[in-house]
Each structure stands twice: as C-alpha cells, then as structure tokens.
Short mmCIF file of C-alpha atoms and ligand atoms in Angstrom, two decimals:
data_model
loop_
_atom_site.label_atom_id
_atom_site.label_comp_id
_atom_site.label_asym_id
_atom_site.label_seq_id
_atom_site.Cartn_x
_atom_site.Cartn_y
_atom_site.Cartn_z
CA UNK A 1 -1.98 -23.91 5.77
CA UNK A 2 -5.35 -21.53 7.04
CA UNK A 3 -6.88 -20.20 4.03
CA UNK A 4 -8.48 -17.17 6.23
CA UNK A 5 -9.59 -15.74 2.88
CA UNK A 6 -8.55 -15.10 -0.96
CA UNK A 7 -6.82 -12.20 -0.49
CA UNK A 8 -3.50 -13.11 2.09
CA UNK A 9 -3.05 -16.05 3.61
CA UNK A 10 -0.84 -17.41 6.65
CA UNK A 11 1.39 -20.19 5.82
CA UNK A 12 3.80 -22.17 8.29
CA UNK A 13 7.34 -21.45 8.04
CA UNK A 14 9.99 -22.18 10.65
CA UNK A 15 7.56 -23.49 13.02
CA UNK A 16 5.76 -19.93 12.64
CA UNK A 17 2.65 -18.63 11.23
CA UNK A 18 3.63 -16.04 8.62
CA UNK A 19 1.48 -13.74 6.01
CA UNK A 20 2.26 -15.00 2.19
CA UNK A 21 0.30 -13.98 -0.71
CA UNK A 22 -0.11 -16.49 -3.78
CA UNK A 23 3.12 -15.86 -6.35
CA UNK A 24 0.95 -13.85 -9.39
CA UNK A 25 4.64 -14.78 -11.33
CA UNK A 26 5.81 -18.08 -10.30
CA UNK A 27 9.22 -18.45 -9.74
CA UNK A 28 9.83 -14.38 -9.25
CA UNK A 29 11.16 -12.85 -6.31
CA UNK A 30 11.07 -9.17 -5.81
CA UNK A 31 13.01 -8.76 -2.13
CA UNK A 32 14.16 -12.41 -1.62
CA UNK A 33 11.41 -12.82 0.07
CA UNK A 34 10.70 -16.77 0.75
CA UNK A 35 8.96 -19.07 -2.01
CA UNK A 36 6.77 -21.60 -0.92
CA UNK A 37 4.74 -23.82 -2.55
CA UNK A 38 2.13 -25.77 -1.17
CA UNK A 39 -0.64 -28.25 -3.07
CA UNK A 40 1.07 -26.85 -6.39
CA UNK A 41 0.76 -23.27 -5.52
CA UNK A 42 3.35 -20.63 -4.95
CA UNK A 43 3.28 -18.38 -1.93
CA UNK A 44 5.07 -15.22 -1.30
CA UNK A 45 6.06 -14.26 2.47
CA UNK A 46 4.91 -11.28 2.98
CA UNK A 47 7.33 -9.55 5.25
CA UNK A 48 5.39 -6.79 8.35
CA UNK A 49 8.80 -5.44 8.77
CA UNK A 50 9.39 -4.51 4.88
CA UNK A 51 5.74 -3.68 4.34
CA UNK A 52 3.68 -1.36 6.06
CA UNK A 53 0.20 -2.82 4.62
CA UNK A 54 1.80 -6.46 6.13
CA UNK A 55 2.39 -4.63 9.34
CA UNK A 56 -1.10 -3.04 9.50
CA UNK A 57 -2.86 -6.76 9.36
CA UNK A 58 -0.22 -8.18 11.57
CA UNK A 59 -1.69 -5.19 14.26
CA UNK A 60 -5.30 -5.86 13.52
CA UNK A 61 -6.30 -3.84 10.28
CA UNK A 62 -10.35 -4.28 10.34
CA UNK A 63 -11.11 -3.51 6.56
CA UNK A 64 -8.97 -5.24 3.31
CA UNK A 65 -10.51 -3.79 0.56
CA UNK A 66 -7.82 -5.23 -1.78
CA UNK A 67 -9.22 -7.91 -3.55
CA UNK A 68 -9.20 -9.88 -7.28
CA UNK A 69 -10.13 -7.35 -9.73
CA UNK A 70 -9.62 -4.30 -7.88
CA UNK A 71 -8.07 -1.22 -9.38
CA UNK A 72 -5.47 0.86 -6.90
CA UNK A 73 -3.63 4.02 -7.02
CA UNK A 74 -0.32 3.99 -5.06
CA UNK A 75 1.48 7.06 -4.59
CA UNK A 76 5.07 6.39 -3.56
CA UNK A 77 5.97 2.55 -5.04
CA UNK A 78 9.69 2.53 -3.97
CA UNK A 79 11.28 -0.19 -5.42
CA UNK A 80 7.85 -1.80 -4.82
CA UNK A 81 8.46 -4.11 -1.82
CA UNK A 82 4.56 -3.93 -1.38
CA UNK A 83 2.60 -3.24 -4.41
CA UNK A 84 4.12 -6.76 -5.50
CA UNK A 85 2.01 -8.33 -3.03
CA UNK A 86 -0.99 -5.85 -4.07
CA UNK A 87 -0.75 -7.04 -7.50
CA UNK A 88 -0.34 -10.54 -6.43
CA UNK A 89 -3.70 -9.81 -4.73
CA UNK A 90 -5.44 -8.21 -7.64
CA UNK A 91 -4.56 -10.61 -9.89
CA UNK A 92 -4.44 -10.45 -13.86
CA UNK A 93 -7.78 -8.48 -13.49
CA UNK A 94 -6.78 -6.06 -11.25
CA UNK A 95 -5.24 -3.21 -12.13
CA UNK A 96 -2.94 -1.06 -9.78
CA UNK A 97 -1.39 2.96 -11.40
CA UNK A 98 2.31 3.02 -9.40
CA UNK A 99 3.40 6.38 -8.65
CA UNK A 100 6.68 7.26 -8.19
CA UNK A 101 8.81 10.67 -8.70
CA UNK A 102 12.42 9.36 -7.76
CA UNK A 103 14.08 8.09 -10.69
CA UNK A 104 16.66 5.98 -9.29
CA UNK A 105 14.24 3.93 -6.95
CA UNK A 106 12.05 3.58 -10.31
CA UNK A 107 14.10 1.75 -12.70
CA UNK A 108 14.38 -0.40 -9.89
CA UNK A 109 11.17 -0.72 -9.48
CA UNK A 110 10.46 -1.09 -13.03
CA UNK A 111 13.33 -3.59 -13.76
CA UNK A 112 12.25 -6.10 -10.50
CA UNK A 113 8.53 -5.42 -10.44
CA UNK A 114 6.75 -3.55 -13.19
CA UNK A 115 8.66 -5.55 -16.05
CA UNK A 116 7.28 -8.69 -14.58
CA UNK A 117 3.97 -7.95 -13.77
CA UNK A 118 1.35 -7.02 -16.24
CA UNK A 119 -1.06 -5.54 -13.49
CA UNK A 120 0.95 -2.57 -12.72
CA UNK A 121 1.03 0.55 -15.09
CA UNK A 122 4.11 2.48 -13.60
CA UNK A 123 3.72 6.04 -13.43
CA UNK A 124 7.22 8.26 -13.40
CA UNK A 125 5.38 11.27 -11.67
CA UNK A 126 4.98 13.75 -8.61
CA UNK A 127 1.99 12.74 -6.99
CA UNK A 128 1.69 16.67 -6.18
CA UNK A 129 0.59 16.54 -10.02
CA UNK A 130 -2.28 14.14 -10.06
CA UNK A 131 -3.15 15.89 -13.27
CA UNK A 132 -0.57 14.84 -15.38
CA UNK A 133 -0.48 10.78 -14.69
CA UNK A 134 -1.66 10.49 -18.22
CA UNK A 135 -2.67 6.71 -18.10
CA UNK A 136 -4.48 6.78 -15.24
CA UNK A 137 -8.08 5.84 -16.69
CA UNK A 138 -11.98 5.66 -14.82
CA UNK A 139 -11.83 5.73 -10.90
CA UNK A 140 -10.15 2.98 -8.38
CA UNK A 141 -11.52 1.60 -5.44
CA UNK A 142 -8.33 2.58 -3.43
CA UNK A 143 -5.82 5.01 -3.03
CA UNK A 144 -2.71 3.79 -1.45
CA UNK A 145 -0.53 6.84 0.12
CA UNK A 146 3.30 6.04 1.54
CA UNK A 147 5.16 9.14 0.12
CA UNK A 148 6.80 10.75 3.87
CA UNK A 149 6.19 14.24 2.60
CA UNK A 150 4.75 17.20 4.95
CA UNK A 151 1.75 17.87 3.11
CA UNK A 152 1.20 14.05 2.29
CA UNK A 153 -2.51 14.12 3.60
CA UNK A 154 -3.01 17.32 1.06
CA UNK A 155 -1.68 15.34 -1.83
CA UNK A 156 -3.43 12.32 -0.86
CA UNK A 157 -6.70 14.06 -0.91
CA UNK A 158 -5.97 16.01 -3.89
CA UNK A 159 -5.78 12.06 -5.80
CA UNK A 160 -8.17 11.01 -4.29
CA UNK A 161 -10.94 13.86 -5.26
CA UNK A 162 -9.66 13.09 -8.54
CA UNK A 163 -9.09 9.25 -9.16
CA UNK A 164 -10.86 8.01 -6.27
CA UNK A 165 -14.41 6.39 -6.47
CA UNK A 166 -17.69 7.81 -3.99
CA UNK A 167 -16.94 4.98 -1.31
CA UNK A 168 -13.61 4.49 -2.52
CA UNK A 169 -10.78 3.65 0.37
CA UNK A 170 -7.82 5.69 1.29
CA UNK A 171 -4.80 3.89 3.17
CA UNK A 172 -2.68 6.61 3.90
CA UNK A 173 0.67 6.24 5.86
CA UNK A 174 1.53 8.79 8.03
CA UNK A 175 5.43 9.18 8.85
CA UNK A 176 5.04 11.16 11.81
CA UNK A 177 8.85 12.48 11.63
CA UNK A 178 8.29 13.70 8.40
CA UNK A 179 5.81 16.13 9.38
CA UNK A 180 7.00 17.79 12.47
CA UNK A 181 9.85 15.95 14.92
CA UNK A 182 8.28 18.50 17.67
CA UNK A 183 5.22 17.29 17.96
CA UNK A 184 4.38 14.18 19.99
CA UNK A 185 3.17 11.39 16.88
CA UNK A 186 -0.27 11.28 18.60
CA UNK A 187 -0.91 14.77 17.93
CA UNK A 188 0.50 14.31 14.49
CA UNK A 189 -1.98 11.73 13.17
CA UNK A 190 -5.29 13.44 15.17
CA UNK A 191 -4.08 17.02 13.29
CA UNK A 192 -3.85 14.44 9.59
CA UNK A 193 -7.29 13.24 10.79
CA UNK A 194 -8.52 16.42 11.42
CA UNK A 195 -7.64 17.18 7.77
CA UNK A 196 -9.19 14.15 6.46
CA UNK A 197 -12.12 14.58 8.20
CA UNK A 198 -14.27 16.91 5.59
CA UNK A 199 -14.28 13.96 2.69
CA UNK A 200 -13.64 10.95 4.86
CA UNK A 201 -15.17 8.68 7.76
CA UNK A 202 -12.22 7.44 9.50
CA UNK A 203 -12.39 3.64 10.06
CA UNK A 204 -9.83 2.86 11.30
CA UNK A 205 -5.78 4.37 12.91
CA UNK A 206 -2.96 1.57 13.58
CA UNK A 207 0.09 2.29 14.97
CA UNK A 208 3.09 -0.08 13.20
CA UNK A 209 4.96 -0.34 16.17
CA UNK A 210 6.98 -2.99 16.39
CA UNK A 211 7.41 -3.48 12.69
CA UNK A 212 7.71 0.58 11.69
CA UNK A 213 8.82 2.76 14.22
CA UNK A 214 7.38 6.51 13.87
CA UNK A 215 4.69 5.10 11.56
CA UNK A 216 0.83 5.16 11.78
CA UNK A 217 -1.55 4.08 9.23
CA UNK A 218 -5.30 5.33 8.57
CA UNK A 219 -7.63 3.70 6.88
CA UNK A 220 -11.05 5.81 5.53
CA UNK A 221 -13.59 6.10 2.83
CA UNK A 222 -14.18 8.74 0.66
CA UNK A 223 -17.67 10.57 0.37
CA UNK A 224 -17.98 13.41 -2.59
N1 LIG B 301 5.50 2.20 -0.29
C1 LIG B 301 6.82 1.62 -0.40
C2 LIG B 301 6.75 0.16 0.07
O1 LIG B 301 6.01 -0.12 1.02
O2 LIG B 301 7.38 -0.71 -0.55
C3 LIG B 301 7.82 2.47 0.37
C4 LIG B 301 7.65 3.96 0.05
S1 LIG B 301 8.96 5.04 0.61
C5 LIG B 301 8.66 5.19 2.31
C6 LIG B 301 8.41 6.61 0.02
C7 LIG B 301 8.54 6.78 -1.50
O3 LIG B 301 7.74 7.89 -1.89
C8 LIG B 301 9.97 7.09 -1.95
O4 LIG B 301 10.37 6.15 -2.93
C9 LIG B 301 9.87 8.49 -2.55
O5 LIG B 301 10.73 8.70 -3.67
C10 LIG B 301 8.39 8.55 -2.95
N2 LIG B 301 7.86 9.93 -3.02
C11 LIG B 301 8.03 10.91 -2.10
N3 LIG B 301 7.41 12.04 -2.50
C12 LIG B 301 6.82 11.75 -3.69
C13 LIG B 301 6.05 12.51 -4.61
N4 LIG B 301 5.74 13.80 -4.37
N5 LIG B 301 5.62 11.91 -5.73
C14 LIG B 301 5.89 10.60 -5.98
N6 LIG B 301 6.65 9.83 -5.17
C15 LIG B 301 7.10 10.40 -4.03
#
C-alpha cells in the first residue's frame, strides 16, 4: 500500500491501484463498495465512477482541502455515496452539515449513512434556503455543491456568503445538461466561472470525463 497522505490513500486490488479511504465505521458498507483491511486497518474503495470528488483526484485535482477535523457543508448528499468517504476523511473531529431536499433519497441516506456516522448532521432542506438549516453552527472550511439545478452556482454562492469561512473552499459540480443542453459544456462552465468570479479565485476546472459524462468540477476560494 502508498500512503500518499492522511487523507485518501491508493490500495492494490485486482492487480490495480485503486483510491480507498480508511473505514471511519469498521465493518459498514454504504454502496458495497469493497472492504479491505490491511496492517489491521479497514479501507474503503472509493469508487471515480460513483463519486465525483473520486473522479476529480483520479483527473488530477491540485488542492484537497478535506482533511481530519475539518467542518463541510454539502448541498445535495443523495443517498450519500460520497460524503461517506468525506466523513471517513474528517474523522470523529470533523464535522460535515448534509443537505438534502428530496425526501425519498434522504431516509436513505439517513438509514445507510447518517445513522452510522456521528460526523454528519443531516439537514432535510432546500439549499435555496440557506437560512433555515437551523443546526448549521460557526463557519466551515468547505462548501461542497452537487445539486444539478440551473441556478446551482447562485445557490452555491448564496451558502457560501453565509456558512463559508474568508479563505474557505468551494467544490462546486457543474452538470452542464442541467443548465442549458444548447450550449456547448465549455461555454457552460466559463459563463458559471464568470459568475463565480466576483467572490472567488478560481484554482482549479476538471472535466470528469471518463468517469461522469457532462460533468465538470471547479474548485475556488472564497474572499469576503
Ligand atoms: N453528491 C451526491 C454523491 O456524490 O453521492 C450525488 C448528488 S445528486 C447528483 C443531486 C442531489 O441534489 C439529488 O439527491 C437532489 O435531490 C439534490 N438536490 C437538488 N436540488 C436541491 C436543493 N435545492 N436542495 C437540496 N438538495 C437538492
């Protein structure tokens, strides 16, 4: 096994090198995703083409703020394929706020991830109401965005002038079909940018191609 730092870590597998996170609860499996354990430690694969943040460092993401102890916002948790392996990575210290408005896709998420995992404080909300997540408490160092809406980029600022810290990080996802199936995705993600631009230095755009298709993801940090 490469340890290539505390946060993820690539384990061999089937004669492959794959992305695993360390198991926060042993024994639990949240997408029958592959257990490993090596030297007494569980591992988690961490799978590009169910996760977009396992796609992004699979296509050369630069900056992973996500670390022990940090404190996220994630707007859009699904059943919570990837804030699992976020709250692995925070760890019993961390603290993530899950956002979610669908309330099928959240009593799965609360019965197969939230339940389990005392990091997460699930939030049954539209993130077009930042005001009203009641138990969201002090600032976080990152705002996680994967909702597909239109005017995701407006909601996603609208959190993060709220919840997010001076310096903070915004991952944003940007489902390019979800905006406008016209335009050329290119055009889609420079217009988001655009947007972005007043409160953020961009750091970084990756396209998830081959893991996502019509998927980009942009990575920047806030300034007041
Ligand atoms: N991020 C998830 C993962 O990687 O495991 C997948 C997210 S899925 C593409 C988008 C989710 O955003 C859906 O579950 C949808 O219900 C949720 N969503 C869309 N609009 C929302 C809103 N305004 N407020 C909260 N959740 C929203």
């Amino acid at each position: 096994m490469e340890e290539d730092n505390q946060e993820f870590f690539w384990i061999k597998s089937e004669g492959e090198k794959k992305l695993a996170t360390e198991n926060l609860v042993v024994g639990n499996q949240v997408y029958k995703e592959k257990l490993i354990t090596k030297k007494g430690t569980e591992y988690r694969l961490w799978d590009p083409f169910r996760s977009k943040l396992a796609a992004a460092i699979m296509n050369g993401l630069e900056e992973f703020p996500f670390r022990n102890k940090s404190t996220v916002l994630y707007l859009g948790v699904s059943t919570g394929t990837t804030i699992s392996h976020i709250s692995d990575i925070v760890g019993p210290s961390g603290i993530i706020f899950g956002v979610e408005h669908a309330s099928r896709v959240a009593r799965d998420f609360l019965d197969r991830v939230a339940t389990h995992r005392k990091n997460i404080i699930p939030i049954l909300q539209d993130a077009r109401k930042p005001k009203e997540y009641f138990s969201v408490f002090g600032k976080v160092d990152i705002v996680y965005v994967d909702i597909a809406q239109p005017d995701q980029t407006e909601i996603a600022i609208a959190n993060c002038k709220m919840y997010l810290k001076d310096r903070g990080f915004l991952f944003l996802v940007i489902k390019t079909r979800s905006i406008d199936v016209t335009k050329p995705p290119k055009q889609i993600v420079e217009e988001e940018i655009q947007r972005m631009k007043p409160s953020f230095d961009i750091l970084q755009t990756l396209d998830l191609h081959p893991y996502d298709k019509d998927h980009a993801i942009v990575i920047a940090r806030f300034h007041n």
